[in-house]
PDB file of C-alpha atoms and ligand atoms in Angstrom:
ATOM      1  CA  MET A 115       4.577  18.215   7.330  1.00  0.00           C
ATOM      2  CA  THR A 116       6.986  17.996  10.224  1.00  0.00           C
ATOM      3  CA  GLU A 117       9.780  15.504  10.472  1.00  0.00           C
ATOM      4  CA  GLU A 118       8.119  13.923  13.487  1.00  0.00           C
ATOM      5  CA  LYS A 119       4.906  13.221  11.640  1.00  0.00           C
ATOM      6  CA  HIS A 120       6.826  11.628   8.833  1.00  0.00           C
ATOM      7  CA  HIS A 121       7.540   8.347  10.660  1.00  0.00           C
ATOM      8  CA  HIS A 122       9.445   7.008   7.827  1.00  0.00           C
ATOM      9  CA  HIS A 123      10.684   3.569   7.166  1.00  0.00           C
ATOM     10  CA  ASN A 124      14.391   4.139   6.699  1.00  0.00           C
ATOM     11  CA  THR A 125      15.570   1.485   9.089  1.00  0.00           C
ATOM     12  CA  PRO A 126      13.794  -1.629   7.789  1.00  0.00           C
ATOM     13  CA  LEU A 127      14.222  -0.495   4.178  1.00  0.00           C
ATOM     14  CA  SER A 128      17.922   0.046   4.619  1.00  0.00           C
ATOM     15  CA  GLU A 129      18.303  -3.473   5.977  1.00  0.00           C
ATOM     16  CA  ILE A 130      16.474  -4.883   2.991  1.00  0.00           C
ATOM     17  CA  GLU A 131      18.437  -2.739   0.586  1.00  0.00           C
ATOM     18  CA  GLU A 132      21.633  -3.836   2.288  1.00  0.00           C
ATOM     19  CA  ARG A 133      20.704  -7.513   1.873  1.00  0.00           C
ATOM     20  CA  VAL A 134      19.695  -6.977  -1.734  1.00  0.00           C
ATOM     21  CA  LYS A 135      23.012  -5.268  -2.451  1.00  0.00           C
ATOM     22  CA  ARG A 136      24.963  -8.127  -0.874  1.00  0.00           C
ATOM     23  CA  LEU A 137      22.927 -10.671  -2.809  1.00  0.00           C
ATOM     24  CA  GLU A 138      23.418  -8.721  -6.017  1.00  0.00           C
ATOM     25  CA  ALA A 139      27.185  -8.524  -5.467  1.00  0.00           C
ATOM     26  CA  LEU A 140      27.330 -12.255  -4.754  1.00  0.00           C
ATOM     27  CA  LEU A 141      25.321 -13.179  -7.842  1.00  0.00           C
ATOM     28  CA  ILE A 142      27.557 -11.060 -10.034  1.00  0.00           C
ATOM     29  CA  GLU A 143      30.744 -12.353  -8.391  1.00  0.00           C
ATOM     30  CA  LYS A 144      29.665 -15.954  -8.955  1.00  0.00           C
ATOM     31  CA  ASN A 145      28.817 -15.114 -12.550  1.00  0.00           C
ATOM     32  CA  LEU A 146      25.243 -16.195 -11.955  1.00  0.00           C
ATOM     33  CA  VAL A 147      23.764 -13.043 -13.477  1.00  0.00           C
ATOM     34  CA  ASP A 148      25.240 -10.111 -15.263  1.00  0.00           C
ATOM     35  CA  VAL A 149      24.638  -6.492 -14.409  1.00  0.00           C
ATOM     36  CA  ARG A 150      22.643  -5.859 -17.554  1.00  0.00           C
ATOM     37  CA  THR A 151      20.174  -8.627 -16.759  1.00  0.00           C
ATOM     38  CA  LEU A 152      19.684  -7.201 -13.278  1.00  0.00           C
ATOM     39  CA  ASP A 153      19.170  -3.694 -14.648  1.00  0.00           C
ATOM     40  CA  GLN A 154      16.571  -5.046 -17.044  1.00  0.00           C
ATOM     41  CA  LEU A 155      14.829  -6.834 -14.200  1.00  0.00           C
ATOM     42  CA  VAL A 156      14.674  -3.665 -12.118  1.00  0.00           C
ATOM     43  CA  ASP A 157      13.465  -1.738 -15.155  1.00  0.00           C
ATOM     44  CA  THR A 158      10.691  -4.295 -15.638  1.00  0.00           C
ATOM     45  CA  TYR A 159       9.395  -3.854 -12.098  1.00  0.00           C
ATOM     46  CA  GLU A 160       9.899  -0.100 -12.134  1.00  0.00           C
ATOM     47  CA  ASN A 161       8.263   0.646 -15.455  1.00  0.00           C
ATOM     48  CA  ARG A 162       6.061  -2.224 -16.517  1.00  0.00           C
ATOM     49  CA  VAL A 163       4.871  -4.856 -14.048  1.00  0.00           C
ATOM     50  CA  GLY A 164       4.374  -2.531 -11.061  1.00  0.00           C
ATOM     51  CA  PRO A 165       2.551   0.412 -12.642  1.00  0.00           C
ATOM     52  CA  LYS A 166       0.198  -1.906 -14.561  1.00  0.00           C
ATOM     53  CA  ASN A 167      -1.725  -2.473 -11.343  1.00  0.00           C
ATOM     54  CA  GLY A 168      -2.223   1.228 -10.821  1.00  0.00           C
ATOM     55  CA  ALA A 169      -3.175   1.628 -14.475  1.00  0.00           C
ATOM     56  CA  ARG A 170      -5.968  -0.935 -14.049  1.00  0.00           C
ATOM     57  CA  VAL A 171      -7.241   0.951 -11.001  1.00  0.00           C
ATOM     58  CA  VAL A 172      -7.268   4.234 -12.924  1.00  0.00           C
ATOM     59  CA  ALA A 173      -8.909   2.680 -15.996  1.00  0.00           C
ATOM     60  CA  ARG A 174     -11.673   1.218 -13.866  1.00  0.00           C
ATOM     61  CA  ALA A 175     -12.212   4.556 -12.118  1.00  0.00           C
ATOM     62  CA  TRP A 176     -12.573   6.206 -15.533  1.00  0.00           C
ATOM     63  CA  ALA A 177     -15.020   3.578 -16.764  1.00  0.00           C
ATOM     64  CA  GLU A 178     -17.116   3.046 -13.624  1.00  0.00           C
ATOM     65  CA  PRO A 179     -18.301   6.136 -11.739  1.00  0.00           C
ATOM     66  CA  ALA A 180     -19.275   4.028  -8.708  1.00  0.00           C
ATOM     67  CA  TYR A 181     -15.746   2.616  -8.493  1.00  0.00           C
ATOM     68  CA  ARG A 182     -14.301   6.112  -8.872  1.00  0.00           C
ATOM     69  CA  ASP A 183     -16.410   7.229  -5.894  1.00  0.00           C
ATOM     70  CA  ARG A 184     -15.184   4.293  -3.792  1.00  0.00           C
ATOM     71  CA  LEU A 185     -11.577   4.989  -4.820  1.00  0.00           C
ATOM     72  CA  LEU A 186     -11.771   8.628  -3.806  1.00  0.00           C
ATOM     73  CA  ASP A 187     -13.629   7.751  -0.607  1.00  0.00           C
ATOM     74  CA  ASP A 188     -11.363   4.902   0.588  1.00  0.00           C
ATOM     75  CA  ALA A 189      -8.503   4.180  -1.775  1.00  0.00           C
ATOM     76  CA  THR A 190      -6.991   1.400   0.333  1.00  0.00           C
ATOM     77  CA  ALA A 191     -10.250  -0.588   0.216  1.00  0.00           C
ATOM     78  CA  ALA A 192     -10.989   0.167  -3.451  1.00  0.00           C
ATOM     79  CA  ILE A 193      -7.481  -0.871  -4.497  1.00  0.00           C
ATOM     80  CA  LYS A 194      -7.664  -4.003  -2.347  1.00  0.00           C
ATOM     81  CA  GLU A 195     -10.915  -4.840  -4.109  1.00  0.00           C
ATOM     82  CA  MET A 196      -8.822  -5.170  -7.289  1.00  0.00           C
ATOM     83  CA  GLY A 197      -6.485  -7.551  -5.488  1.00  0.00           C
ATOM     84  CA  TYR A 198      -3.647  -5.096  -4.950  1.00  0.00           C
ATOM     85  CA  ALA A 199      -2.527  -4.806  -1.367  1.00  0.00           C
ATOM     86  CA  GLY A 200       0.528  -5.228   0.757  1.00  0.00           C
ATOM     87  CA  ARG A 201       3.615  -3.511   2.025  1.00  0.00           C
ATOM     88  CA  GLN A 202       3.764   0.209   1.332  1.00  0.00           C
ATOM     89  CA  GLY A 203       0.138   0.225   0.253  1.00  0.00           C
ATOM     90  CA  GLU A 204      -1.671  -0.016   3.560  1.00  0.00           C
ATOM     91  CA  HIS A 205      -2.865   3.582   3.725  1.00  0.00           C
ATOM     92  CA  MET A 206      -3.671   4.809   0.270  1.00  0.00           C
ATOM     93  CA  VAL A 207      -5.224   8.109  -0.677  1.00  0.00           C
ATOM     94  CA  CYS A 208      -6.320   8.801  -4.238  1.00  0.00           C
ATOM     95  CA  VAL A 209      -6.311  12.414  -5.431  1.00  0.00           C
ATOM     96  CA  ALA A 210      -8.189  13.238  -8.626  1.00  0.00           C
ATOM     97  CA  ASN A 211      -6.970  15.707 -11.213  1.00  0.00           C
ATOM     98  CA  THR A 212      -9.564  18.124 -12.560  1.00  0.00           C
ATOM     99  CA  PRO A 213      -9.333  21.133 -14.874  1.00  0.00           C
ATOM    100  CA  GLU A 214      -9.051  23.229 -11.695  1.00  0.00           C
ATOM    101  CA  VAL A 215      -6.564  21.154  -9.682  1.00  0.00           C
ATOM    102  CA  HIS A 216      -3.503  19.167 -10.704  1.00  0.00           C
ATOM    103  CA  ASN A 217      -1.973  16.833  -8.110  1.00  0.00           C
ATOM    104  CA  MET A 218       1.595  15.636  -7.917  1.00  0.00           C
ATOM    105  CA  VAL A 219       3.312  13.380  -5.396  1.00  0.00           C
ATOM    106  CA  VAL A 220       6.687  13.510  -3.708  1.00  0.00           C
ATOM    107  CA  CYS A 221       8.321  12.125  -0.612  1.00  0.00           C
ATOM    108  CA  THR A 222      10.408  14.989   0.668  1.00  0.00           C
ATOM    109  CA  LEU A 223      12.311  12.943   3.254  1.00  0.00           C
ATOM    110  CA  CYS A 224      13.014   9.634   1.568  1.00  0.00           C
ATOM    111  CA  SER A 225      11.178   7.700  -1.100  1.00  0.00           C
ATOM    112  CA  CYS A 226       7.773   6.602   0.260  1.00  0.00           C
ATOM    113  CA  TYR A 227       5.887   5.193  -2.702  1.00  0.00           C
ATOM    114  CA  PRO A 228       2.804   2.984  -3.157  1.00  0.00           C
ATOM    115  CA  TRP A 229       4.469  -0.292  -4.163  1.00  0.00           C
ATOM    116  CA  PRO A 230       1.312  -2.417  -4.723  1.00  0.00           C
ATOM    117  CA  VAL A 231       0.007  -0.048  -7.407  1.00  0.00           C
ATOM    118  CA  LEU A 232       3.182   1.505  -8.838  1.00  0.00           C
ATOM    119  CA  GLY A 233       5.975  -1.002  -8.240  1.00  0.00           C
ATOM    120  CA  LEU A 234       9.430   0.339  -7.423  1.00  0.00           C
ATOM    121  CA  PRO A 235      10.056   4.078  -7.290  1.00  0.00           C
ATOM    122  CA  PRO A 236      12.016   5.484 -10.235  1.00  0.00           C
ATOM    123  CA  THR A 237      15.498   6.869  -9.584  1.00  0.00           C
ATOM    124  CA  TRP A 238      14.417  10.478 -10.119  1.00  0.00           C
ATOM    125  CA  TYR A 239      11.691  10.099  -7.467  1.00  0.00           C
ATOM    126  CA  LYS A 240      14.383   9.258  -4.918  1.00  0.00           C
ATOM    127  CA  ALA A 241      16.713  12.051  -6.053  1.00  0.00           C
ATOM    128  CA  SER A 242      17.192  14.965  -3.651  1.00  0.00           C
ATOM    129  CA  SER A 243      16.618  17.459  -6.486  1.00  0.00           C
ATOM    130  CA  TYR A 244      13.107  16.128  -7.189  1.00  0.00           C
ATOM    131  CA  ARG A 245      12.299  15.871  -3.485  1.00  0.00           C
ATOM    132  CA  ALA A 246      13.250  19.505  -2.894  1.00  0.00           C
ATOM    133  CA  ARG A 247      12.090  21.083  -6.140  1.00  0.00           C
ATOM    134  CA  ALA A 248       8.702  19.358  -6.367  1.00  0.00           C
ATOM    135  CA  VAL A 249       7.643  21.402  -3.359  1.00  0.00           C
ATOM    136  CA  ALA A 250       9.548  24.636  -4.035  1.00  0.00           C
ATOM    137  CA  GLU A 251       8.861  24.974  -7.761  1.00  0.00           C
ATOM    138  CA  PRO A 252       6.366  22.335  -8.903  1.00  0.00           C
ATOM    139  CA  ARG A 253       5.530  24.109 -12.164  1.00  0.00           C
ATOM    140  CA  SER A 254       9.168  24.205 -13.261  1.00  0.00           C
ATOM    141  CA  VAL A 255       9.503  20.518 -12.454  1.00  0.00           C
ATOM    142  CA  LEU A 256       6.315  19.771 -14.405  1.00  0.00           C
ATOM    143  CA  ASN A 257       7.641  21.754 -17.373  1.00  0.00           C
ATOM    144  CA  GLU A 258      10.816  19.682 -17.327  1.00  0.00           C
ATOM    145  CA  PHE A 259       8.660  16.560 -17.457  1.00  0.00           C
ATOM    146  CA  GLY A 260       6.918  18.088 -20.459  1.00  0.00           C
ATOM    147  CA  VAL A 261       3.708  19.091 -18.669  1.00  0.00           C
ATOM    148  CA  GLN A 262       2.348  22.581 -19.272  1.00  0.00           C
ATOM    149  CA  LEU A 263      -0.743  23.415 -17.270  1.00  0.00           C
ATOM    150  CA  PRO A 264      -3.024  26.391 -17.742  1.00  0.00           C
ATOM    151  CA  ASP A 265      -2.092  29.251 -15.388  1.00  0.00           C
ATOM    152  CA  GLN A 266      -5.439  29.007 -13.626  1.00  0.00           C
ATOM    153  CA  THR A 267      -4.912  25.340 -12.711  1.00  0.00           C
ATOM    154  CA  GLU A 268      -3.847  25.010  -9.104  1.00  0.00           C
ATOM    155  CA  VAL A 269      -0.947  22.607  -8.480  1.00  0.00           C
ATOM    156  CA  ARG A 270      -1.197  20.615  -5.259  1.00  0.00           C
ATOM    157  CA  VAL A 271       1.869  18.731  -4.057  1.00  0.00           C
ATOM    158  CA  TRP A 272       1.308  15.789  -1.707  1.00  0.00           C
ATOM    159  CA  ASP A 273       4.110  14.653   0.585  1.00  0.00           C
ATOM    160  CA  SER A 274       4.059  10.886   1.031  1.00  0.00           C
ATOM    161  CA  THR A 275       4.830   9.354   4.377  1.00  0.00           C
ATOM    162  CA  ALA A 276       4.892   5.909   5.885  1.00  0.00           C
ATOM    163  CA  GLU A 277       1.291   6.624   6.958  1.00  0.00           C
ATOM    164  CA  ILE A 278      -0.105   7.834   3.667  1.00  0.00           C
ATOM    165  CA  ARG A 279       0.748   6.943   0.081  1.00  0.00           C
ATOM    166  CA  TYR A 280      -0.863   8.860  -2.730  1.00  0.00           C
ATOM    167  CA  LEU A 281      -2.106   7.770  -6.131  1.00  0.00           C
ATOM    168  CA  VAL A 282      -2.983  10.450  -8.650  1.00  0.00           C
ATOM    169  CA  LEU A 283      -6.123   9.791 -10.673  1.00  0.00           C
ATOM    170  CA  PRO A 284      -5.329  11.552 -13.953  1.00  0.00           C
ATOM    171  CA  MET A 285      -8.063  13.060 -16.101  1.00  0.00           C
ATOM    172  CA  GLN A 286      -9.330  10.713 -18.776  1.00  0.00           C
ATOM    173  CA  PRO A 287      -8.047  11.845 -22.186  1.00  0.00           C
ATOM    174  CA  ALA A 288     -10.719  13.255 -24.470  1.00  0.00           C
ATOM    175  CA  GLY A 289     -11.961  10.835 -27.109  1.00  0.00           C
ATOM    176  CA  SER A 290     -11.140   7.703 -25.106  1.00  0.00           C
ATOM    177  CA  GLU A 291     -14.664   7.258 -23.691  1.00  0.00           C
ATOM    178  CA  GLU A 292     -15.534   4.251 -25.820  1.00  0.00           C
ATOM    179  CA  LEU A 293     -12.370   2.259 -25.075  1.00  0.00           C
ATOM    180  CA  SER A 294     -12.438  -0.950 -23.055  1.00  0.00           C
ATOM    181  CA  GLN A 295     -10.863  -0.905 -19.592  1.00  0.00           C
ATOM    182  CA  ASP A 296      -7.887  -2.878 -20.943  1.00  0.00           C
ATOM    183  CA  ALA A 297      -7.354  -0.309 -23.670  1.00  0.00           C
ATOM    184  CA  LEU A 298      -7.795   2.539 -21.178  1.00  0.00           C
ATOM    185  CA  ALA A 299      -5.197   0.975 -18.877  1.00  0.00           C
ATOM    186  CA  GLU A 300      -2.691   1.112 -21.752  1.00  0.00           C
ATOM    187  CA  LEU A 301      -3.025   4.910 -21.752  1.00  0.00           C
ATOM    188  CA  VAL A 302      -2.132   5.243 -18.084  1.00  0.00           C
ATOM    189  CA  THR A 303       1.584   5.751 -17.521  1.00  0.00           C
ATOM    190  CA  ARG A 304       3.431   5.408 -14.257  1.00  0.00           C
ATOM    191  CA  ASP A 305       4.397   9.075 -14.330  1.00  0.00           C
ATOM    192  CA  SER A 306       0.779  10.151 -14.827  1.00  0.00           C
ATOM    193  CA  MET A 307      -0.083   8.399 -11.540  1.00  0.00           C
ATOM    194  CA  ILE A 308       2.702  10.320  -9.762  1.00  0.00           C
ATOM    195  CA  GLY A 309       1.346  13.494 -11.349  1.00  0.00           C
ATOM    196  CA  VAL A 310       4.338  14.427 -13.505  1.00  0.00           C
ATOM    197  CA  ALA A 311       2.753  13.413 -16.815  1.00  0.00           C
ATOM    198  CA  LEU A 312      -0.649  13.485 -18.473  1.00  0.00           C
ATOM    199  CA  PRO A 313      -2.111  10.461 -20.239  1.00  0.00           C
ATOM    200  CA  ALA A 314      -2.700  11.045 -23.909  1.00  0.00           C
ATOM    201  CA  TYR A 315      -4.955   9.421 -26.470  1.00  0.00           C
ATOM    202  CA  THR A 316      -4.782   9.678 -30.201  1.00  0.00           C
ATOM    203  CA  ALA A 317      -7.582   7.901 -31.983  1.00  0.00           C
ATOM    204  CA  VAL A 318      -6.248   5.629 -34.700  1.00  0.00           C
ATOM    205  CA  ALA A 319      -8.185   5.975 -37.929  1.00  0.00           C
ATOM    206  CA  ARG A 320      -9.649   2.652 -39.006  1.00  0.00           C
ATOM    207  CA  LEU A 321      -9.187   2.145 -42.719  1.00  0.00           C
TER     208      LEU A 321
HETATM  209 FE1   FE B 569       9.654   8.399   2.334  1.00  0.00          FE
END
């Protein structure tokens, strides 16, 4: 991926970030909100509200083979079908993990990220160390995230751009086949849709 092809969105984003920073400073100065409340709010969008959309997409792809096919064929349309569309989600590509191939996503130049399905990018995703190391030594990065893949599994790293945003379709955890889509969505973590975690399922014994 050359720098030229990576028409990224630094300019408009910076303006927005600039305005948000000024607004944040003003709110704190006027004692309208405290820093902790703001941090919690960001955390909510980063970790909970945002990624829930992506989790519903993944759960449906696990439960409905026809939807999975549509998602892999045209992710933008299949995601829009679920009602998730908008800025930073106009050109989506979904890459499916298999026993043979594990996908992970990075934006090597800035922090391109599919907002409609994942919310705000986490701090580590924007960090220069992740952006550089995800490409140079993906397996080491995965190990640090707690993911150990079999040696024979190929790791593919996808570089996001303003043109294309990737969503990883993780493999459905064994034993979860009978769960409802809502229950399946609970298994899907944000990090598993970036490709730095694997969803897990432990059946709870019913007494
Ligand atoms: Fe970017």
